[in-house]
XYZ file of N, CA and C in Angstrom:
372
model
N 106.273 108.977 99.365
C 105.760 108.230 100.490
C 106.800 108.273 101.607
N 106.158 108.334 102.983
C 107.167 108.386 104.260
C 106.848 107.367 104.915
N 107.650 106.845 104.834
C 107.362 105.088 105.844
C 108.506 105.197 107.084
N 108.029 104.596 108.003
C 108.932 104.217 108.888
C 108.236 102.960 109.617
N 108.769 101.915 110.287
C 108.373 100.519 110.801
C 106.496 100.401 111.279
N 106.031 101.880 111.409
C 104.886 101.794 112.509
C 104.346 102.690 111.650
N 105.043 103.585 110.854
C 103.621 104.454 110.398
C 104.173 104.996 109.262
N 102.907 105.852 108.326
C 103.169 105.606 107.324
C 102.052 106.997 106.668
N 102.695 107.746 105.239
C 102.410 109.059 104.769
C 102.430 108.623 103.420
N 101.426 108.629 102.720
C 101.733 108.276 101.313
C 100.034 109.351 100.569
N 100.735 109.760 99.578
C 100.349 111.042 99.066
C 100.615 111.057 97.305
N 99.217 110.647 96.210
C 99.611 110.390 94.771
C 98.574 111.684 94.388
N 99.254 112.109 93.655
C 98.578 113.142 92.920
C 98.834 113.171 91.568
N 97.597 113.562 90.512
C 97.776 113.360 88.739
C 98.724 114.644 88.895
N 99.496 114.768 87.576
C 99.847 115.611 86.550
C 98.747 116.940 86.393
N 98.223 116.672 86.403
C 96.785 118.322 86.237
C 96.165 118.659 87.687
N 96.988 118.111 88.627
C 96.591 118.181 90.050
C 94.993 118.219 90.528
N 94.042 117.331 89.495
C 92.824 117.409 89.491
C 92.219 115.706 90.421
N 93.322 115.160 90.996
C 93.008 113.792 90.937
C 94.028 113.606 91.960
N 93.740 112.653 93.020
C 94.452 112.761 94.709
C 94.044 112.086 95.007
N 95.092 111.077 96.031
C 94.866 110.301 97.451
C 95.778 111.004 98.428
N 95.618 111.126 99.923
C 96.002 111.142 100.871
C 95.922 110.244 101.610
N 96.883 109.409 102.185
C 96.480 108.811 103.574
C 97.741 108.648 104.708
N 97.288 109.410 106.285
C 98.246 109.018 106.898
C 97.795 107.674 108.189
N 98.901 106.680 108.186
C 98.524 105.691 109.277
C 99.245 105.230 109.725
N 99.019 104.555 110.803
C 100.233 103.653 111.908
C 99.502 102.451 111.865
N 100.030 101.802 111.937
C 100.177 99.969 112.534
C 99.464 99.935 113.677
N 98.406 98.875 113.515
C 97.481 99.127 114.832
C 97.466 97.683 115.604
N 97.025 97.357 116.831
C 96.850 96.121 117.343
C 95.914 95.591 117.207
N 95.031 95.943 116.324
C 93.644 95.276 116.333
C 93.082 96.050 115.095
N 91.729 95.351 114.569
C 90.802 95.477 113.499
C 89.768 96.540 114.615
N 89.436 97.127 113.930
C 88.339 98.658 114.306
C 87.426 97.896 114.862
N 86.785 98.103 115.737
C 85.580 97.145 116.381
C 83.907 97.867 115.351
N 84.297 99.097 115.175
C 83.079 99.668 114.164
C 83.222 99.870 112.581
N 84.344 98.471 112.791
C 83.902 98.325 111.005
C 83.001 97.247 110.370
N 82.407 97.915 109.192
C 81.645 96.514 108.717
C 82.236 94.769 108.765
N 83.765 94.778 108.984
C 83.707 93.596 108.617
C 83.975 93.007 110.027
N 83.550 91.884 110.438
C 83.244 91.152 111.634
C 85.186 91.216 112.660
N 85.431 90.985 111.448
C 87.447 90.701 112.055
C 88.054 90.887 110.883
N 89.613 90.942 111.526
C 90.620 91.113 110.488
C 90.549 89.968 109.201
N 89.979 88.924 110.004
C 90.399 87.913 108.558
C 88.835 87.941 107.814
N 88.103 88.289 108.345
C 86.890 88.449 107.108
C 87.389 89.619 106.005
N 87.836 90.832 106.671
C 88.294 91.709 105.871
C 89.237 91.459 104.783
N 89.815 90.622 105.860
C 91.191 89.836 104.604
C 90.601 89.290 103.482
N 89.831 88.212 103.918
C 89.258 87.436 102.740
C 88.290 88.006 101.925
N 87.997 88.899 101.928
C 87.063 90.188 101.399
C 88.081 90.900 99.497
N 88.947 91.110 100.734
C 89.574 91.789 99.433
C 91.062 90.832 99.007
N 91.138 89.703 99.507
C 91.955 88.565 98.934
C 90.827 87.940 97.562
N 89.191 88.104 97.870
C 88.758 87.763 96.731
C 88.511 88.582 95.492
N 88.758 90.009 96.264
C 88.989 91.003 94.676
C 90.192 91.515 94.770
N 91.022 90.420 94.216
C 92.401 91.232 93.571
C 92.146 91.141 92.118
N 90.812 91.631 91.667
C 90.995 91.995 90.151
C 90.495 93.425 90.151
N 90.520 94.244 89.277
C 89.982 95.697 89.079
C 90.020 96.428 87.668
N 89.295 96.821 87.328
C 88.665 97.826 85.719
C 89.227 98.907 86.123
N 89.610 99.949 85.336
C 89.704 101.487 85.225
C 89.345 102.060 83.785
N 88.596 103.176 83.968
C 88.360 103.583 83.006
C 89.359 104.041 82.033
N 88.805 104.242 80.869
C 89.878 104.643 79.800
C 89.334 105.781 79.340
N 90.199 106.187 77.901
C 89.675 107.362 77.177
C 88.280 106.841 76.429
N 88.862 105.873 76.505
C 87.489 105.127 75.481
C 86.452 104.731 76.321
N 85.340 105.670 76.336
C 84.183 105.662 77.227
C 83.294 103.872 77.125
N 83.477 103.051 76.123
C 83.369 101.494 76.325
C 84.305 100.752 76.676
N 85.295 101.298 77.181
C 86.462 100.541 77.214
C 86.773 100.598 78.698
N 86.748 99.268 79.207
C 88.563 99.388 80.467
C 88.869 98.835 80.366
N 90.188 99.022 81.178
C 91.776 98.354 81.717
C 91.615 97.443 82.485
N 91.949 96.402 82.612
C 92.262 94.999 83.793
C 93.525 95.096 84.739
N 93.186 94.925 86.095
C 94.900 94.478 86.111
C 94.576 93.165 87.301
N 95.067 92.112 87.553
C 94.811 91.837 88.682
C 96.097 91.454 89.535
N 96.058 91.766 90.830
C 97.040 91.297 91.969
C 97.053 89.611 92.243
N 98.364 89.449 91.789
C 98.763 88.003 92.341
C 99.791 88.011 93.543
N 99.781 87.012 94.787
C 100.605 87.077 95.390
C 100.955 85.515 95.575
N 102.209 85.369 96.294
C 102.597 83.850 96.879
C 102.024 83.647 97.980
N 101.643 84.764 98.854
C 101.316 84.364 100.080
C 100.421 85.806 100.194
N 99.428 86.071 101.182
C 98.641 86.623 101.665
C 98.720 87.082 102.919
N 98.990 88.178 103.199
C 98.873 88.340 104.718
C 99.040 89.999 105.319
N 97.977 90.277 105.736
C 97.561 91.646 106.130
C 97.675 91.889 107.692
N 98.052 92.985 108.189
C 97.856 93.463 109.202
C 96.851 94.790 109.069
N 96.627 94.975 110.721
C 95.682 96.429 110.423
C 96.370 97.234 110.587
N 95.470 98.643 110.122
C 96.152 100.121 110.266
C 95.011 100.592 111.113
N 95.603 101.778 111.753
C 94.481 102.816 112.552
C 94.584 103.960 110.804
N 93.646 104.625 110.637
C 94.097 105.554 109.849
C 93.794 106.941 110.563
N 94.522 108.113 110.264
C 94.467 109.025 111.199
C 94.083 110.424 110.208
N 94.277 109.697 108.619
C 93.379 111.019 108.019
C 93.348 110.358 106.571
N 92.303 110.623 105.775
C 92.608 110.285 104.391
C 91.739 111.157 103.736
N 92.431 111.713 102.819
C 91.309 112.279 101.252
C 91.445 111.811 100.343
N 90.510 112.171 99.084
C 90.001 111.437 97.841
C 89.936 112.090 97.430
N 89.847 112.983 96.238
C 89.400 113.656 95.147
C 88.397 112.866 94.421
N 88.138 111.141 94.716
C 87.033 110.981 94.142
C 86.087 110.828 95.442
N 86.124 110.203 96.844
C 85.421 110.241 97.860
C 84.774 111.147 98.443
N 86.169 112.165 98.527
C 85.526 113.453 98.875
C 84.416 114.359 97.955
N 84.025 114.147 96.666
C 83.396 115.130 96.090
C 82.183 115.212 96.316
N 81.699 116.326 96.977
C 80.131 115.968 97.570
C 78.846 116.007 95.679
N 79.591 116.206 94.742
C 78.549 115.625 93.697
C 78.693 114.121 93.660
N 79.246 113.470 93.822
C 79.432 111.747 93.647
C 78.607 111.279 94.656
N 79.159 111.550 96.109
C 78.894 110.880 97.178
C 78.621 112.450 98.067
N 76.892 112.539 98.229
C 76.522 113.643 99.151
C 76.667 113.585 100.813
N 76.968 114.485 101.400
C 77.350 114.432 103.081
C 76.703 113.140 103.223
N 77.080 112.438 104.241
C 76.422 111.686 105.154
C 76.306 109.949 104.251
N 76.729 110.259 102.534
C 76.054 108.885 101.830
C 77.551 107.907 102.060
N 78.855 108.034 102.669
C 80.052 107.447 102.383
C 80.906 107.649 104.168
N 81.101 106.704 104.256
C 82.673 106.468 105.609
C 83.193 105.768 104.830
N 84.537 106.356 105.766
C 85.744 105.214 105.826
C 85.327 103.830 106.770
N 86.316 102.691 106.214
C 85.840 101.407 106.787
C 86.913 101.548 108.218
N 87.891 100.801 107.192
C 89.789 100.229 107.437
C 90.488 100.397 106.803
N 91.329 100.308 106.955
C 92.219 99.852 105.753
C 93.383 98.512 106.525
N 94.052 97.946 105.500
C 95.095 96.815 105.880
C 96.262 96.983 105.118
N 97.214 96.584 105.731
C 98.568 96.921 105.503
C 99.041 94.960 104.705
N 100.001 95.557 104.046
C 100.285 94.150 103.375
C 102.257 94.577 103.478
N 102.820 93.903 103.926
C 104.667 93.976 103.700
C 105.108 92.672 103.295
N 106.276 92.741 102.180
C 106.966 92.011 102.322
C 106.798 90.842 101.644
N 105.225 90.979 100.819
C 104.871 89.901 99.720
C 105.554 90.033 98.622
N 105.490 88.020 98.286
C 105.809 88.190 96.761
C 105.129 88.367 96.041
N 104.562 89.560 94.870
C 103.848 89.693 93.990
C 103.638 90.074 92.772
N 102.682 90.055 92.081
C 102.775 90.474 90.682
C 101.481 91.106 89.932
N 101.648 92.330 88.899
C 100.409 93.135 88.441
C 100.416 92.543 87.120
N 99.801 92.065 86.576
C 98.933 91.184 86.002
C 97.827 91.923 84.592
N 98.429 92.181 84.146
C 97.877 93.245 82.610
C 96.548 92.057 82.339
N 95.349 92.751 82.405
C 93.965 91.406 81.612
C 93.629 91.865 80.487
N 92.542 91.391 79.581
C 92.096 91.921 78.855
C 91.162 93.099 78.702
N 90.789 93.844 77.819
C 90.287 95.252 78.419
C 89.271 94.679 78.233
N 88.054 95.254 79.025
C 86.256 95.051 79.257
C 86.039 95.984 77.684
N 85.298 95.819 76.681
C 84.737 96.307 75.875
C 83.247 95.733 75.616
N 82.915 97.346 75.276
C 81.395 97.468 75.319
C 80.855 97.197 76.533
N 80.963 96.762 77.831
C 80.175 96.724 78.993
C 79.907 97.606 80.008
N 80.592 98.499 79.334
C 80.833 99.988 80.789
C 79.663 100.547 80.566
């Protein structure tokens, strides 16, 4: 990852190079006026209410938990200026035209913690 105060390059790729994020962005003065969410703090409170998340496992009934705890909450926006997916991008998942990008929000400087849950079995 390449950070500097305003902008920012961060780039994860698997081991079998079959599996990728890209995203590059800067620090913006404002929330996107053409995103779904009305303002910065709806967005906030959007995904301040899902800091929990599943991932799949080997075990096709099985996932992983983890959830995000913090002391304090507090997001700024980003402009984003490019991002790929290896899962967004695949036009078998999501065909031309069925997926955009929203926003994204920047978080610095929290206190926090990842949070191991119990795994989901049998519900996948």
């Amino acid at each position: 990852m390449n950070e500097t105060a305003d902008e920012f390059r961060l780039q994860m790729q698997s081991r079998d190079d079959d599996t990728f994020v890209r995203v590059h962005a800067r620090r913006a003065r404002q929330h996107p006026a053409n995103s779904v969410f009305e303002s910065l703090d709806a967005a906030s409170d959007f995904f301040a209410r899902g800091a929990v998340g599943y991932s799949a496992t080997t075990n096709p009934n099985c996932c992983d938990g983890l959830e995000l705890t913090t002391a304090s909450w507090r997001v700024a926006p980003l402009d984003v200026i490019a991002v790929n997916s290896s899962f967004f991008n695949n036009d078998k998942i999501f065909p031309p035209g069925t997926i955009e990008f929203d926003c994204a929000l920047l978080m610095r400087n929290i206190a926090h913690e990842w949070r191991t849950l119990p795994a989901m079995k049998g519900h996948v």
